[in-house]
Amino acid sequence: MKNKSTNTWVLAEVIRGNLSPVALELLFIAKKLAKETGDKVCAVLMTNDKKDFAQKLICHGADIVYVAEDKCLANFDEDIYSQLLTDMIKAHTPNIFVLPATSTGRSLSAKTAILADTGLTADATDLQIDKETKLLHATRPTFGGNLMATIMCEVKRPQMCSLRPLTYPQTECDKKRKGEIVNFKVDAKKYKSNVKFVSFKELEDNEIDICASEIIVAGGRGVKDEKGFALLKQLADSIGGTVAASRAAVDNGLMPYRCQVGLTGKTIKPKLYIACGISGQVQHMAGMSSSDVIVAINKDAEAPIMAQAKYALVGDVFEVIPQLISQLKSK
Amino acid sequence: MKNIIVCIKQTPKSDNIKIDPATGCLIRTGAESAINPFDEFALEEGIRIKERLTAQGKTAVVNVITMGPPQAEAVLRTSVAKGADKVFHLSDIAFAGSDTWATSYALSKGIQKIGNPYIIICGKQTNDSDTGHIGAQISAWLKYPNSSFVRKVSELGDANITVERLVEDGTDTINLSTPAVLSVVKEINKPRIASISGRISAKTFEITTWTADDIKADKTKLGMKNSPTKVVKSFTPKREANSIVIEGATSKERANNLVKILKENQYV
Ligand SMILES: Cc1cc2nc3c(=O)[nH]c(=O)nc-3n(C[C@H](O)[C@H](O)[C@H](O)COP(=O)(O)OP(=O)(O)OC[C@H]3O[C@@H](n4cnc5c(N)ncnc54)[C@H](O)[C@@H]3O)c2cc1C
Ligand SMILES: Cc1cc2nc3c(=O)[nH]c(=O)nc-3n(C[C@H](O)[C@H](O)[C@H](O)COP(=O)(O)OP(=O)(O)OC[C@H]3O[C@@H](n4cnc5c(N)ncnc54)[C@H](O)[C@@H]3O)c2cc1C
């Protein structure tokens, strides 16, 4: 697919009837890229109920919103979504297409890249337009955060990438902004699916989505027990954060697997990561080293995490955390 | 007969990954390789699915496939030691430097050559290039359904399977017709340790090695040259040069000072 189009697309995910806030982060970077390429910024909506989302995306920076609305899009069906998205790509041949590196976004982008016959960069944390070639340079952490790699897709179009949530801020809303809404006809009969949605179970109270939080308070073996994690929860609550854990804490049954940070858990990029009683082994660092600010609280000044954190506090978590909580409360 | 096909990749041992800060290259000397951590769970799940099918009175075979240089044979021997019945090595200079588009194409051709799959199992991602693309992309080439982030395979029917997959806000239960592709997370199982007898038989086990021609792959879809993406450059990330040690004579004082810093910088 040689490209003549001058559009930069973002996928605006609708998850259980809500527009994902990550869409507004993607619009932020799409606008920045479009300044360099001269592209128009377009958002793609696939949903069974579009509500006022298209208008919202326009207010937040989209020039065009492509809307595919059909009842077959009620739940995320990778077969249908990927075929539909491929048809939309073929009809409009975007230059660049940025998708969210959420769990659904990652597998959807991978499947669609093959169907649409183009290259895909995974889980990027920085997007730039090369000054000379005007090509997208997508940079991503690899080897457990130890090596950054910049990836390019020279010939095929669109230049696809998934972008890690919380990498960029959300665009502001401008109620007066004008844009175009283009309906994309969904020919539901055309799309075969080999997937049947059975049910969805919401997170339990102790299971939170750590990827969506700007502040993480993480506990490791040093936090010892449920009482320790209850303290972390209090600390997290007092600063609008979310509790996560090292593998040692998850394997000891103190936290659910979905809160595990690291090589065999999740890779996250919060603004603030407070590591409590975590030694900072490479497999843990692999999941959080790209956090904006890392604070480490450990009783061992020589623990590896202390050298890699921006702020290192030597102390016993059971003494330090209660004091942090009371100090944060006082103004 | 039900063919279970597990895809595994040989990668550097996770605690052995050292990058030369000057060149940004992986330091290979002394770097031990192993099965990619997530693929241990994929292999274990393949063996467990075989055991479950056998208990239902069905015959099942665990096939393991890897694409990689000659030394990647080692991970196939480890798989045999743990219980793989057949192992396949895609090895050809034509594959070298493939991106995920080309790698998933080659693996899909290898899977077709093994033939008649029931379930194809991948790990969630690798610990080296770490894209997490391959499972979904194999499914796209073969037009099979896919589920990533699988934490449980709950039902194994003849023509379809039911799985639980993790999503940000909860867990989906979905039903996929077979053949289906799954990428699994660590929560799914606890991998077994190879038995002594398994290890002994692995030493002499015959590995099937296939070239690009053997799997009838279109060579214009393979290798660095034909990959749509390229690594333009790589570099070591900027790390905090100096970490700031929070001052204070007691834990309490240090905690107070940390709060001051967090507030001053508007981190909280
Ligand atoms: C293939 C593979 C994959 C892995 N994947 C992951 C992964 O995804 N995520 C992950 O986290 N790990 C992972 N690991 C495990 C990793 O190597 C470490 O074992 C793990 O991260 C250690 O967890 P920890 O830091 O909580 O525990 P430890 O290493 O035991 O550290 C505990 C720390 O707490 C401190 N401490 C103890 N008591 C106190 C106290 N009262 N107050 C303050 N500090 C205290 C200690 O000084 C120490 O530094 C993986 C390992 C392998 C081999
Ligand atoms: C630094 C760097 C960055 C890269 N970034 C990108 C990128 O953004 N986009 C891109 O298209 N390519 C990229 N590549 C190329 C990519 O690494 C290769 O195509 C690659 O070897 C497969 O991808 P992966 O390791 O990310 O696999 P993943 O998709 O993370 O692997 C998932 C699962 O697929 C299976 N699997 C993966 N590889 C094999 C194999 N060789 N044999 C058998 N099973 C396998 C395993 O079950 C594994 O757990 C990059 C390469 C490097 C060196």
CSV table of C-alpha atoms and ligand atoms in Angstrom, one decimal, chain A residues 219-224 245-249 260-266 276-285 297-300 303-305 315-318, chain B residues 14-15 37 186, ligand 1:
chain,number,residue,atom,x,y,z
A,219,GLY,CA,5.3,-3.3,47.8
A,220,GLY,CA,7.8,-6.2,47.9
A,221,ARG,CA,8.9,-8.9,50.2
A,222,GLY,CA,9.9,-6.2,52.7
A,223,VAL,CA,6.3,-5.3,53.2
A,224,LYS,CA,5.9,-8.7,54.8
A,245,ALA,CA,3.6,-5.5,43.9
A,246,SER,CA,6.8,-7.3,43.1
A,247,ARG,CA,6.7,-10.9,42.1
A,248,ALA,CA,7.8,-11.9,45.6
A,249,ALA,CA,4.7,-10.3,47.1
A,260,GLN,CA,2.5,-7.6,39.5
A,261,VAL,CA,5.0,-5.2,38.0
A,262,GLY,CA,7.9,-6.6,36.0
A,263,LEU,CA,9.2,-8.9,33.4
A,264,THR,CA,6.5,-11.6,33.9
A,265,GLY,CA,3.9,-9.0,35.1
A,266,LYS,CA,3.0,-5.6,33.8
A,276,CYS,CA,8.5,-0.1,49.3
A,277,GLY,CA,10.6,-3.0,50.5
A,278,ILE,CA,11.5,-4.0,47.0
A,279,SER,CA,15.2,-4.8,46.3
A,280,GLY,CA,15.1,-3.8,42.6
A,281,GLN,CA,16.1,-6.9,40.7
A,282,VAL,CA,16.4,-6.5,37.0
A,283,GLN,CA,13.2,-8.4,36.4
A,284,HIS,CA,11.3,-6.0,38.6
A,285,MET,CA,13.0,-2.9,37.1
A,297,ILE,CA,12.0,3.1,50.6
A,298,ASN,CA,14.3,0.3,51.8
A,299,LYS,CA,16.0,-0.5,55.1
A,300,ASP,CA,19.1,-1.6,53.1
A,303,ALA,CA,19.7,-2.5,47.8
A,304,PRO,CA,20.0,-2.1,44.0
A,305,ILE,CA,16.9,-0.1,43.7
A,315,GLY,CA,14.3,3.1,56.6
A,316,ASP,CA,11.9,0.5,57.8
A,317,VAL,CA,8.6,0.6,55.8
A,318,PHE,CA,6.7,0.0,59.0
B,14,SER,CA,16.7,-12.4,32.1
B,15,ASP,CA,19.3,-11.6,34.8
B,37,PRO,CA,10.3,-16.9,30.6
B,186,LYS,CA,2.2,-16.3,34.2
C,1,LIG,C1,12.3,-15.3,34.7
C,1,LIG,C2,12.0,-14.4,35.9
C,1,LIG,C3,11.0,-13.5,35.8
C,1,LIG,C4,10.7,-12.6,36.9
C,1,LIG,N1,9.7,-11.7,36.8
C,1,LIG,C5,9.5,-10.8,37.8
C,1,LIG,C6,8.5,-9.8,37.7
C,1,LIG,O1,7.7,-9.7,36.7
C,1,LIG,N2,8.4,-8.9,38.7
C,1,LIG,C7,9.2,-9.0,39.9
C,1,LIG,O2,9.0,-8.1,40.7
C,1,LIG,N3,10.1,-10.0,40.0
C,1,LIG,C8,10.3,-10.9,39.0
C,1,LIG,N4,11.2,-11.9,39.1
C,1,LIG,C9,11.8,-12.1,40.5
C,1,LIG,C10,13.0,-11.1,40.8
C,1,LIG,O3,14.2,-11.7,40.3
C,1,LIG,C11,13.1,-10.9,42.3
C,1,LIG,O4,13.2,-12.2,42.9
C,1,LIG,C12,11.9,-10.2,42.9
C,1,LIG,O5,11.6,-9.0,42.2
C,1,LIG,C13,12.2,-9.8,44.3
C,1,LIG,O6,11.1,-9.2,44.9
C,1,LIG,P1,11.3,-8.2,46.1
C,1,LIG,O7,12.2,-7.1,45.7
C,1,LIG,O8,10.0,-7.9,46.6
C,1,LIG,O9,12.0,-9.1,47.2
C,1,LIG,P2,13.5,-9.2,47.7
C,1,LIG,O10,14.5,-9.2,46.6
C,1,LIG,O11,13.5,-10.2,48.8
C,1,LIG,O12,13.7,-7.8,48.4
C,1,LIG,C14,13.1,-7.4,49.6
C,1,LIG,C15,13.6,-6.0,49.9
C,1,LIG,O13,12.9,-5.5,51.0
C,1,LIG,C16,13.8,-4.9,51.9
C,1,LIG,N5,13.2,-4.9,53.2
C,1,LIG,C17,13.0,-6.0,54.0
C,1,LIG,N6,12.3,-5.6,55.1
C,1,LIG,C18,12.1,-4.3,55.1
C,1,LIG,C19,11.5,-3.4,55.9
C,1,LIG,N7,11.0,-3.7,57.1
C,1,LIG,N8,11.5,-2.0,55.5
C,1,LIG,C20,12.1,-1.7,54.4
C,1,LIG,N9,12.7,-2.5,53.5
C,1,LIG,C21,12.7,-3.8,53.9
C,1,LIG,C22,15.1,-5.7,51.8
C,1,LIG,O14,16.2,-4.9,52.2
C,1,LIG,C23,15.1,-6.0,50.3
C,1,LIG,O15,15.8,-5.0,49.6
C,1,LIG,C24,11.5,-12.7,38.1
C,1,LIG,C25,12.5,-13.6,38.1
C,1,LIG,C26,12.8,-14.5,37.1
C,1,LIG,C27,13.9,-15.4,37.1
